[in-house]
Coordinates of C-alpha atoms in Angstrom, one line a residue:
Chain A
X284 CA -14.5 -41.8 -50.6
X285 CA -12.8 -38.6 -49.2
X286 CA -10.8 -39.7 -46.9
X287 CA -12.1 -36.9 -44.0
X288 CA -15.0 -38.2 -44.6
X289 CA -13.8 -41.8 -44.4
X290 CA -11.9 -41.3 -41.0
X291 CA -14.9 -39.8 -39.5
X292 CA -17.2 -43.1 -40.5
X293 CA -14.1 -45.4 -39.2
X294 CA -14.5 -43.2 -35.5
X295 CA -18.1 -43.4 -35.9
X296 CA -19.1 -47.1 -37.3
X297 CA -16.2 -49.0 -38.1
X298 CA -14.3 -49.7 -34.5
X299 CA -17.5 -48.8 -32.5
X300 CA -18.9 -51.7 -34.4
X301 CA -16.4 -53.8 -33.8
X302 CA -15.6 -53.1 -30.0
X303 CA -19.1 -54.0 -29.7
X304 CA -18.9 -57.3 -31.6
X305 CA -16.1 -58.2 -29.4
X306 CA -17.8 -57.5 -26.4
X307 CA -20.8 -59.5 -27.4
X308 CA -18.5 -62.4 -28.7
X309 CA -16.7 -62.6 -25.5
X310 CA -20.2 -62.6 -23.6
X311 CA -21.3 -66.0 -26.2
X312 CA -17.6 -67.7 -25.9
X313 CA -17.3 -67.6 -22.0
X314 CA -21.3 -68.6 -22.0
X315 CA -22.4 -66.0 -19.6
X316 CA -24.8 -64.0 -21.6
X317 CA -25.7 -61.9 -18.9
X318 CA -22.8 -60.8 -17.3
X319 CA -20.3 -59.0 -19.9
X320 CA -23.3 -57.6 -22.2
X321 CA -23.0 -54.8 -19.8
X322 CA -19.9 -53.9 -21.7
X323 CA -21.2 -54.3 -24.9
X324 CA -22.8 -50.5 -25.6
X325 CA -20.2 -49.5 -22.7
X326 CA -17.4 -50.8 -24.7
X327 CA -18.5 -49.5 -28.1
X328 CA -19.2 -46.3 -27.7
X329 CA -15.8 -45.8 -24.9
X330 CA -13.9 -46.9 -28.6
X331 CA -16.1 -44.0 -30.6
X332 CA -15.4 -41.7 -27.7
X333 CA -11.4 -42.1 -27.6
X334 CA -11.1 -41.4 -31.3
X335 CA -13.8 -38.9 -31.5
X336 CA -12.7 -36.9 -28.5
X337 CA -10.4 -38.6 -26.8
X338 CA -9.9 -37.4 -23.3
X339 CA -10.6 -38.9 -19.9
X340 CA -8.8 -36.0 -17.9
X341 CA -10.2 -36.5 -14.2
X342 CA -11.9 -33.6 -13.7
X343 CA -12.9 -33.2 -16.9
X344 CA -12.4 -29.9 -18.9
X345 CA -15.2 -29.6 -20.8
X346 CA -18.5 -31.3 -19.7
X347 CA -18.5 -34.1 -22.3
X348 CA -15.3 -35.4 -20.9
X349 CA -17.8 -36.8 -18.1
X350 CA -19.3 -39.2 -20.0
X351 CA -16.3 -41.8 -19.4
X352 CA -17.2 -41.7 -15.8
X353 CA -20.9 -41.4 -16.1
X354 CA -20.6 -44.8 -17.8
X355 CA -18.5 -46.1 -15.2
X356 CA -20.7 -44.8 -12.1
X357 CA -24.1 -46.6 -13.8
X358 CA -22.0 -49.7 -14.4
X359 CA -20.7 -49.8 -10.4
X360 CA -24.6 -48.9 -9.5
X361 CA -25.9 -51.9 -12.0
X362 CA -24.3 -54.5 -12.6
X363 CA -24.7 -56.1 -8.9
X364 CA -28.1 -55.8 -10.2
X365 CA -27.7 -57.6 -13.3
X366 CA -26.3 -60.7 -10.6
X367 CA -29.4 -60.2 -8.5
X368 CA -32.5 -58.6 -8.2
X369 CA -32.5 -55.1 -7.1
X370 CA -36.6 -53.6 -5.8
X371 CA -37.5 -51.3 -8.5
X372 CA -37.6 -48.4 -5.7
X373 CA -34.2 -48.9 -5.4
X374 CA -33.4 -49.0 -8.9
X375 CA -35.3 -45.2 -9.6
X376 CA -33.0 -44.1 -6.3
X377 CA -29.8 -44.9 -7.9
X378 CA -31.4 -43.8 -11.1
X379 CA -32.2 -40.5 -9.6
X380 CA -29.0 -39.8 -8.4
X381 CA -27.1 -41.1 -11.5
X382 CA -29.3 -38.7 -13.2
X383 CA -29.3 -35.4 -10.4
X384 CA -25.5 -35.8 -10.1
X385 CA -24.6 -36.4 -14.2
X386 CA -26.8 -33.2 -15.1
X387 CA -25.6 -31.1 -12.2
X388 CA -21.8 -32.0 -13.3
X389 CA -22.7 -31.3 -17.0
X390 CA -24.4 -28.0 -16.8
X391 CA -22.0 -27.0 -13.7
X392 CA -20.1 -24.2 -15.7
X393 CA -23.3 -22.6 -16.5
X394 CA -25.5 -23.2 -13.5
X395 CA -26.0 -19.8 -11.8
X396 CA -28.3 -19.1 -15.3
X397 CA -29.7 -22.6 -15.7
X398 CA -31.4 -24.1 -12.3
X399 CA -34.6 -24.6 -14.5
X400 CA -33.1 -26.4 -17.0
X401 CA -31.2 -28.4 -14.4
X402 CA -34.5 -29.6 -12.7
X403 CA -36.2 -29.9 -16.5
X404 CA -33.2 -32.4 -17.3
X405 CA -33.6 -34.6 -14.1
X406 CA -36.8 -35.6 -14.8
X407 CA -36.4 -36.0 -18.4
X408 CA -33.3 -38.2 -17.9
X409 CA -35.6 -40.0 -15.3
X410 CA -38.2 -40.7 -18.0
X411 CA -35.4 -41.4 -20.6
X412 CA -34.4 -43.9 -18.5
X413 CA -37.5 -45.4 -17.3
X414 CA -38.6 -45.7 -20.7
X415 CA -35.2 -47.5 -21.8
X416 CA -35.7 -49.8 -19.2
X417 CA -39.2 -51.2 -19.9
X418 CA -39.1 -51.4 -23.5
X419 CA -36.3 -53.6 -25.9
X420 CA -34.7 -50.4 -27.2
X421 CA -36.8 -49.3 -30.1
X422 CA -37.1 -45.9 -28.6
X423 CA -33.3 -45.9 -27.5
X424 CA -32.5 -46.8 -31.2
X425 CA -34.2 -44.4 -32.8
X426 CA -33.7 -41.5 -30.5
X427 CA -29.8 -42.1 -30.5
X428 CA -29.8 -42.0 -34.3
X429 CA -32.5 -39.3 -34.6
X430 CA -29.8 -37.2 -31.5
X431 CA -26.8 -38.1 -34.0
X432 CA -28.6 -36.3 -36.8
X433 CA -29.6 -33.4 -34.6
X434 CA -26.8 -32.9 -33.0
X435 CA -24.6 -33.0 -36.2
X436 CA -26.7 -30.5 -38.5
X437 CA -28.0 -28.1 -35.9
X438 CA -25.2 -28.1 -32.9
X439 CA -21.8 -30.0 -33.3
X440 CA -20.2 -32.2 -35.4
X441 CA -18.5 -33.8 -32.9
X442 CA -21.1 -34.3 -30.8
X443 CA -22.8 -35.8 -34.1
X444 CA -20.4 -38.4 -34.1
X445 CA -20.5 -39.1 -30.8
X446 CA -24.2 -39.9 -31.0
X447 CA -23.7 -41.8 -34.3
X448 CA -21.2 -43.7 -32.3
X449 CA -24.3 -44.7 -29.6
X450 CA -26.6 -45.5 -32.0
X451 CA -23.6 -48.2 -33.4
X452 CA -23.0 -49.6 -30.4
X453 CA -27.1 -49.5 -29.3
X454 CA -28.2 -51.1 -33.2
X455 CA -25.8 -54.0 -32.6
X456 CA -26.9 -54.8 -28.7
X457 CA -30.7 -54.3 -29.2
X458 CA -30.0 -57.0 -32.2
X459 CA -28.5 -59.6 -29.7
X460 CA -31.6 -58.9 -27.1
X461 CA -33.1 -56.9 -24.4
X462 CA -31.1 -54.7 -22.5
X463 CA -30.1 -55.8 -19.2
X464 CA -30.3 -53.3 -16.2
X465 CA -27.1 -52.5 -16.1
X466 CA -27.4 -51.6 -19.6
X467 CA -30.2 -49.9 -19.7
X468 CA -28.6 -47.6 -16.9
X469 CA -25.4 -47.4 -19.3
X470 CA -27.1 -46.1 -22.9
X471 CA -29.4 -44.0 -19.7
X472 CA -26.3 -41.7 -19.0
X473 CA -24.5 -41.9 -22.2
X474 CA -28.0 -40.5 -24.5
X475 CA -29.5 -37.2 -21.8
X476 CA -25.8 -36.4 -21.5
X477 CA -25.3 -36.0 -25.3
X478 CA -28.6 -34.7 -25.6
X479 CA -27.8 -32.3 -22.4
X480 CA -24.3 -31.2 -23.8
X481 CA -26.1 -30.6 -27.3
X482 CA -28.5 -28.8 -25.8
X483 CA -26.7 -26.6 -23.3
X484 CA -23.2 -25.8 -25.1
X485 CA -23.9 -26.3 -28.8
X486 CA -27.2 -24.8 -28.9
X487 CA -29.2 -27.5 -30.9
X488 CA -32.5 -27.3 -32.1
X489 CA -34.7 -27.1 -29.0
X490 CA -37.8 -28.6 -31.3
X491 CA -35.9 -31.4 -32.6
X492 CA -34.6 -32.3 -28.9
X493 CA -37.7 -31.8 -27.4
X494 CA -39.0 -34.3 -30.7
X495 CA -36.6 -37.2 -29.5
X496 CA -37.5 -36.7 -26.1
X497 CA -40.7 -37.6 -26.9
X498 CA -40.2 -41.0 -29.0
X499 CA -39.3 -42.3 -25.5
X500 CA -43.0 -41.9 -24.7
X501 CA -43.2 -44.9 -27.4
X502 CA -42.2 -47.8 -25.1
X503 CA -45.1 -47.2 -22.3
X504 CA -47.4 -46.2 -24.5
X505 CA -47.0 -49.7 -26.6
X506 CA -47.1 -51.6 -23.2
X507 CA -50.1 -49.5 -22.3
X508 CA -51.6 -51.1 -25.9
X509 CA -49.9 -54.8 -24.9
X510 CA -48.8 -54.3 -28.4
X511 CA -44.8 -54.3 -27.7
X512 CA -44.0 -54.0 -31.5
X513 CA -46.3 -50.9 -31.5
X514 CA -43.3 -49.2 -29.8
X515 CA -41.3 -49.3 -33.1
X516 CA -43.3 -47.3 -35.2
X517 CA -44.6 -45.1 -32.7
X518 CA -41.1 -44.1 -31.9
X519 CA -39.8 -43.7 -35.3
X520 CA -42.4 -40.9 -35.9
X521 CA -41.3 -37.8 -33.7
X522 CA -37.7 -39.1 -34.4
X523 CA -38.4 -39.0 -38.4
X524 CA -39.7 -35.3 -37.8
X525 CA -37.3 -34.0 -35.7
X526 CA -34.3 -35.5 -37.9
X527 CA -36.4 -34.0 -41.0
X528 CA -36.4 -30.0 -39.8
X529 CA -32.6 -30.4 -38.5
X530 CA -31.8 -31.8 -41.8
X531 CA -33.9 -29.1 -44.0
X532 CA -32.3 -26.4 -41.2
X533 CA -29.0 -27.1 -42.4
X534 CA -29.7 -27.8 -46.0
X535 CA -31.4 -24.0 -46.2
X536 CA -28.3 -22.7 -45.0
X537 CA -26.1 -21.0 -47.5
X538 CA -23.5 -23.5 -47.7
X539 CA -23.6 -26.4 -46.4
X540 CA -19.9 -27.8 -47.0
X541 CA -17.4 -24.3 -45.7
Chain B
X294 CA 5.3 27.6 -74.3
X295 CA 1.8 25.5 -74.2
X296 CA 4.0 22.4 -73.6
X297 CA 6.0 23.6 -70.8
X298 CA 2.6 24.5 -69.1
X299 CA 1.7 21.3 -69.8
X300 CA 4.7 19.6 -68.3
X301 CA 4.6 22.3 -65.3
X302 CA 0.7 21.0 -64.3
X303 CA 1.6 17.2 -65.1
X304 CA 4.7 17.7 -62.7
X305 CA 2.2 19.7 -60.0
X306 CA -0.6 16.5 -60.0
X307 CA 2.6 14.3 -59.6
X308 CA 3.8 15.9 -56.8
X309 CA 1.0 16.5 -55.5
X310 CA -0.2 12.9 -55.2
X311 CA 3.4 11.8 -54.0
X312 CA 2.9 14.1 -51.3
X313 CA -0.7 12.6 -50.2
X314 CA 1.1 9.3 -50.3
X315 CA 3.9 10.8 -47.9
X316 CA 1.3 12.0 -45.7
X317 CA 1.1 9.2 -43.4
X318 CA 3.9 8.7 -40.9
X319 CA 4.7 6.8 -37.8
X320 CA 4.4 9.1 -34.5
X321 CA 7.3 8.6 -32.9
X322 CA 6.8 10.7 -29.7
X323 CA 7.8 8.2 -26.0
X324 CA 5.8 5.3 -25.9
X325 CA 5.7 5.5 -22.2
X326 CA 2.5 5.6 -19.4
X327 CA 0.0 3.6 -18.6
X328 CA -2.6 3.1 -21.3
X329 CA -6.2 1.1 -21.8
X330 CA -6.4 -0.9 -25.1
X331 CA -8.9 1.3 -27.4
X332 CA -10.9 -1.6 -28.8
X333 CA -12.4 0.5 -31.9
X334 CA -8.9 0.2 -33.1
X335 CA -7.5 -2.8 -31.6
X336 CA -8.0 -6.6 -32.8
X337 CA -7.1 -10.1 -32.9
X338 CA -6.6 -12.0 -36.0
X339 CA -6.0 -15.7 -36.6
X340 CA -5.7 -17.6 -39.7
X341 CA -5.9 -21.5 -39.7
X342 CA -5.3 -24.1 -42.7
X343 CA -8.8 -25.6 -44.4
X344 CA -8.7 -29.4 -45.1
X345 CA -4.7 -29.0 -46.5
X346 CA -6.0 -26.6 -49.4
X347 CA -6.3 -22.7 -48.0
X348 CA -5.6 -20.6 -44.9
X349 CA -9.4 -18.9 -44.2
X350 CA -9.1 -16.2 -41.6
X351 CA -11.2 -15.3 -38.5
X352 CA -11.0 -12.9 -36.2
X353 CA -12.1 -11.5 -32.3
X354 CA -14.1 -8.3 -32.3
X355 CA -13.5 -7.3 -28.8
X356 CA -10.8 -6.9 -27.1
X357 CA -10.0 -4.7 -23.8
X358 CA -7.1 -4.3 -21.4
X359 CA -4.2 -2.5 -20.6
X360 CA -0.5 -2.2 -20.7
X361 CA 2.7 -0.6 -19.1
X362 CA 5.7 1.0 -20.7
X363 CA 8.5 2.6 -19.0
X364 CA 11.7 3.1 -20.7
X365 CA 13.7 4.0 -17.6
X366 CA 12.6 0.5 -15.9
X367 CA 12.4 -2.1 -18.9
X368 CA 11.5 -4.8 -16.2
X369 CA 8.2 -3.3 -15.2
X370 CA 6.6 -3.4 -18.9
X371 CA 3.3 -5.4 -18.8
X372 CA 0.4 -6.1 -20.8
X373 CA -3.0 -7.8 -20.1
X374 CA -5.4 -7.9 -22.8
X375 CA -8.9 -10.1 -22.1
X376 CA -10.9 -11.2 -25.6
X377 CA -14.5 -12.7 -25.3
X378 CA -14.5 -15.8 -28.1
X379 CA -18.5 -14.8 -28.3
X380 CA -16.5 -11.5 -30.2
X381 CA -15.5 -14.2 -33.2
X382 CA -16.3 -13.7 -36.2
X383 CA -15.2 -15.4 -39.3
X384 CA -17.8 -14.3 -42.0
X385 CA -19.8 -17.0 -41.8
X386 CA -22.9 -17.7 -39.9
X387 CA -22.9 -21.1 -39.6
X388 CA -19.2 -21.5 -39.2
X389 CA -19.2 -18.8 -36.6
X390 CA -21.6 -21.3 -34.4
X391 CA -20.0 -24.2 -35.1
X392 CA -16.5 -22.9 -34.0
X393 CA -17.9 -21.6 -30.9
X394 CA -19.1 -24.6 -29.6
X395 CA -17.6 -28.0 -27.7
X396 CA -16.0 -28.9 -31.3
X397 CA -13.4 -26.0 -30.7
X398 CA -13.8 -22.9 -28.5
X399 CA -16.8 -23.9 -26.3
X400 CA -17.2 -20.5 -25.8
X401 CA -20.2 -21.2 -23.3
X402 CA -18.2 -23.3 -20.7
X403 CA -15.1 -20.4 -21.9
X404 CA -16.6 -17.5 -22.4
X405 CA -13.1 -15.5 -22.5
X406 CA -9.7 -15.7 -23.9
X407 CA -7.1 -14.0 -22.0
X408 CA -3.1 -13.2 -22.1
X409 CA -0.9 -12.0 -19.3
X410 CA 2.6 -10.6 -19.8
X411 CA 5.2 -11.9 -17.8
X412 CA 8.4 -10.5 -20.3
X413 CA 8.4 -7.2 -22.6
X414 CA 11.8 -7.1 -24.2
X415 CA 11.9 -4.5 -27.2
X416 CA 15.0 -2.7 -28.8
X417 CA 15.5 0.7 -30.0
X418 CA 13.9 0.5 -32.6
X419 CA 11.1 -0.8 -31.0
X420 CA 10.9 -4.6 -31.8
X421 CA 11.3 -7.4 -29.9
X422 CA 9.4 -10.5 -28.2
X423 CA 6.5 -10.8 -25.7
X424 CA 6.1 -13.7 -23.5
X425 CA 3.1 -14.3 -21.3
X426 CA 0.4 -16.9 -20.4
X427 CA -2.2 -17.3 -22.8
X428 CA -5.6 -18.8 -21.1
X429 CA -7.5 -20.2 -23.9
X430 CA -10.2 -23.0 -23.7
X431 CA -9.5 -23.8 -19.9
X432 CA -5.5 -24.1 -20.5
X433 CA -2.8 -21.6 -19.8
X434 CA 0.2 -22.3 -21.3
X435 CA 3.6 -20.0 -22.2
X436 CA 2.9 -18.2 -25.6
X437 CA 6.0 -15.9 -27.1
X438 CA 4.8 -13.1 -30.1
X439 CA 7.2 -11.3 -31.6
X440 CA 6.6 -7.4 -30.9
X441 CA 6.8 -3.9 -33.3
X442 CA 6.2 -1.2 -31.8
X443 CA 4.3 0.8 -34.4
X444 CA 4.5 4.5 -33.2
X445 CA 3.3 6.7 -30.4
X446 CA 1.8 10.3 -30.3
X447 CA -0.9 12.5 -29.6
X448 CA -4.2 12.1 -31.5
X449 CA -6.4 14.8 -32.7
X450 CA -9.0 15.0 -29.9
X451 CA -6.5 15.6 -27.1
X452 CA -5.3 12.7 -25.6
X453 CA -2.4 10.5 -26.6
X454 CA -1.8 6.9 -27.9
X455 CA 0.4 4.1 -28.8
X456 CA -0.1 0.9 -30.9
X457 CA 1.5 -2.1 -31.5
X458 CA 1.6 -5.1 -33.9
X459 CA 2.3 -8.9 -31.9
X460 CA 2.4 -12.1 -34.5
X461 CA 2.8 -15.7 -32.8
X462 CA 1.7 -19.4 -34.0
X463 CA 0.1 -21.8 -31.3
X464 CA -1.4 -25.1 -31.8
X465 CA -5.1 -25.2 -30.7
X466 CA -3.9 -29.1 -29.5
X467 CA -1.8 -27.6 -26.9
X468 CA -5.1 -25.8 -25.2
X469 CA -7.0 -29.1 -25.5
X470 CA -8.7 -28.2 -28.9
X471 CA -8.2 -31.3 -30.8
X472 CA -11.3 -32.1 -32.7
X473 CA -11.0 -32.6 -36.2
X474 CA -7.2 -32.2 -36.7
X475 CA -7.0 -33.9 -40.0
X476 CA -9.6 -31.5 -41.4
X477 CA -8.6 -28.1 -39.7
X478 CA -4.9 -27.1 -39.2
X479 CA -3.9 -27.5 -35.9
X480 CA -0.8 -24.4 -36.2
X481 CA -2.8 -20.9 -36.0
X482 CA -1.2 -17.8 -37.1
X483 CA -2.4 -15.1 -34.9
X484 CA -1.5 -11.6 -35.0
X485 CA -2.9 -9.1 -32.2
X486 CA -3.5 -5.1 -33.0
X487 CA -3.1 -3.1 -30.2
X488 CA -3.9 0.6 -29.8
X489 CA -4.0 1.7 -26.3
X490 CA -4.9 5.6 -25.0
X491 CA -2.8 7.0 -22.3
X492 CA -4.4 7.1 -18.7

């Protein structure tokens, strides 16, 4: 294998994986299967993150360099209720500001132009989130590997990897069980800010995007059915499509190795 | 007779095309005043190494600014030249995009590139070293080029110029561009063609 090529799958899969697997091993070993899983996803993609990008300058530079503390912040807002039981009004409060303050930090450079798209990412982060938190992560699966695929062929190869490393870190959790809330909240920042980023600074395809938005829609609409497994394939469609036109985008171009 | 006429028109064409060849020379009237960068005929180039096999240039379409030279007060030289990275352009579509965003320049959240004199030193025969700050990607650090001064004079439509060559290598680490270093060289070669018309 060409070793580029291999150094990018060891950032993206290999000790992603494994930070995970630790995280989850620790969770098993010390017998409190509720507690550390928050870390899990946290932990896994934090690894991807520090060899992909690899800065946690405080403020950040460049508006990915949030993410870090976007992790962080949902973690200090969830896990207490991971311990207990927060009211579901108070979980779409915290949720709502997790969300108005993460998309107003990352599109902060640009915002004199962008106060739509602002408001238009609140409430799709909302949804995102909402979604992620009802259903057992068939949507949040599909939609971080479908947002890996976008993001590398259409916007930015880094931020490809970045979402490849989610979709690790996700694949392996969502194997072990349901997400807990404070997990739910973590993949809930680290997706819509990819997604955002993407979006905003890289210019990916606004189809595809709007495509993986819309496999979120999979989780209610399965519950709605009382059909939970329903969620799976229903998801997998607009994420197939969407990863289908980014992928014959960039295969149309005129080279697709410079 | 016929042959010396021969060698006489052989010898004319010769001299002839030596003298078109002789034609172009360096102006070398003062380079002093004050003068704004003329960016038809000013440019930055970079050249950066491709995955350990080649060295694939790019370069910066715009460029604008202005700069000082006065040879009775060496001290008060300056030169401020401000590039927008949405001016790159490295013949290649895709690449273009790519390099502009988050992976390198992130040209939305850094829409410019700028450099700020803070030391002209040339000799007499007009080369030397330019220090300033280079703002690129959201860091300013010290950058040093060496300088040529390339010549000076009027130009045909009435007003008056002078040009220079700068050359440098940075690392693209050093202003926080670190993404793919194993692929993409991190030293840049840059070279920066000034022409500037007097004020």
């Amino acid at each position: 294998m060409n070793p580029l090529l291999l150094s990018m799958a060891r950032e993206t899969v290999l000790w992603p994986v494994a930070a995970t697997l630790a995280a989850i091993a620790v969770a098993v070993l010390l017998g409190r299967r509720k507690i550390p899983f928050p870390l899990a996803i946290a932990c896994g993609f934090l690894t991807g993150y520090s060899l992909v990008y690899g800065s946690y300058s405080f403020p950040p530079v460049e508006a990915q360099g949030w993410i870090p503390y976007f992790i962080l912040a949902a973690l200090a807002a969830f896990v207490p209720d991971d311990f207990g039981k927060y009211a579901n009004a108070t979980r779409v409060v915290l949720q709502a500001l997790l969300a108005t303050a993460g998309a107003t930090l990352l599109l902060h450079p640009l915002l004199k132009n962008s106060l739509p798209l602002l408001l238009a990412s609140i409430v799709l982060w909302l949804f995102m989130w909402f979604c992620i938190e009802m259903g057992r992560g068939a949507a949040l699966l599909f939609a971080s590997i479908g947002n890996a695929v976008v993001c590398a062929t259409t916007g930015s190869t880094m931020l490809g990897q970045l979402g490849g490393v989610l979709a690790a870190a996700v694949f392996l959790r969502i194997a072990v069980g349901k997400l807990s809330h404070a997990e739910s909240a973590v993949a809930a920042m680290i997706l819509p800010s990819l997604m955002l980023v993407g979006h905003a600074y890289a210019g990916t395809m606004n189809l595809a995007t709007l495509l993986i938005v819309s496999a979120f829609a999979a989780e209610p609409l399965a519950k709605w059915l009382k059909k939970p497994i329903l969620a799976w394939p229903i998801a997998f469609f607009p994420v197939a499509i969407a990863a289908s036109i980014a992928l014959r985008d960039y295969l149309s171009q005129e080279s697709s190795g410079y | 007779m016929k042959a010396s006429k021969l060698a006489l028109a052989a010898a004319l064409v010769l001299f002839g095309s030596m003298s078109h060849a002789d034609a172009y020379k360096a102006q070398t009237s003062s380079p002093n005043g004050n003068f704004k960068i003329d960016p038809v005929h000013s440019m930055v180039e970079f050249w950066v190494g491709h995955l350990g096999t080649s060295e694939f240039p790019g370069r910066f379409d715009s460029i604008s600014g202005e700069f000082t030279v006065d040879d009775a007060h060496p001290g008060s030289d300056k030169v401020s030249v401000e590039v927008p990275i949405s001016s790159l352009d490295t013949n290649f579509e895709k690449r273009n995009k790519d390099l502009l965003g988050p992976d390198y320049f992130n040209e939305k959240q850094f829409p410019t590139m700028t450099f700020t004199s803070t030391s002209v030193k040339l000799d007499k025969a007009g080369v030397g070293e330019l220090t300033g700050n280079l703002t690129l990607h959201g860091v300013t650090k010290k950058v040093t080029f060496s300088l040529r001064h390339v010549g000076a004079g009027p130009d045909p439509w009435g007003g008056y110029r002078s040009g220079y060559v700068a050359k440098t290598t940075i690392h693209r680490s050093d202003f926080g561009m670190n993404y793919m270093l194993n692929g993409i060289s991190d030293a840049i070669e840059v070279q920066i063609n000034i022409e500037g018309k007097r004020q």
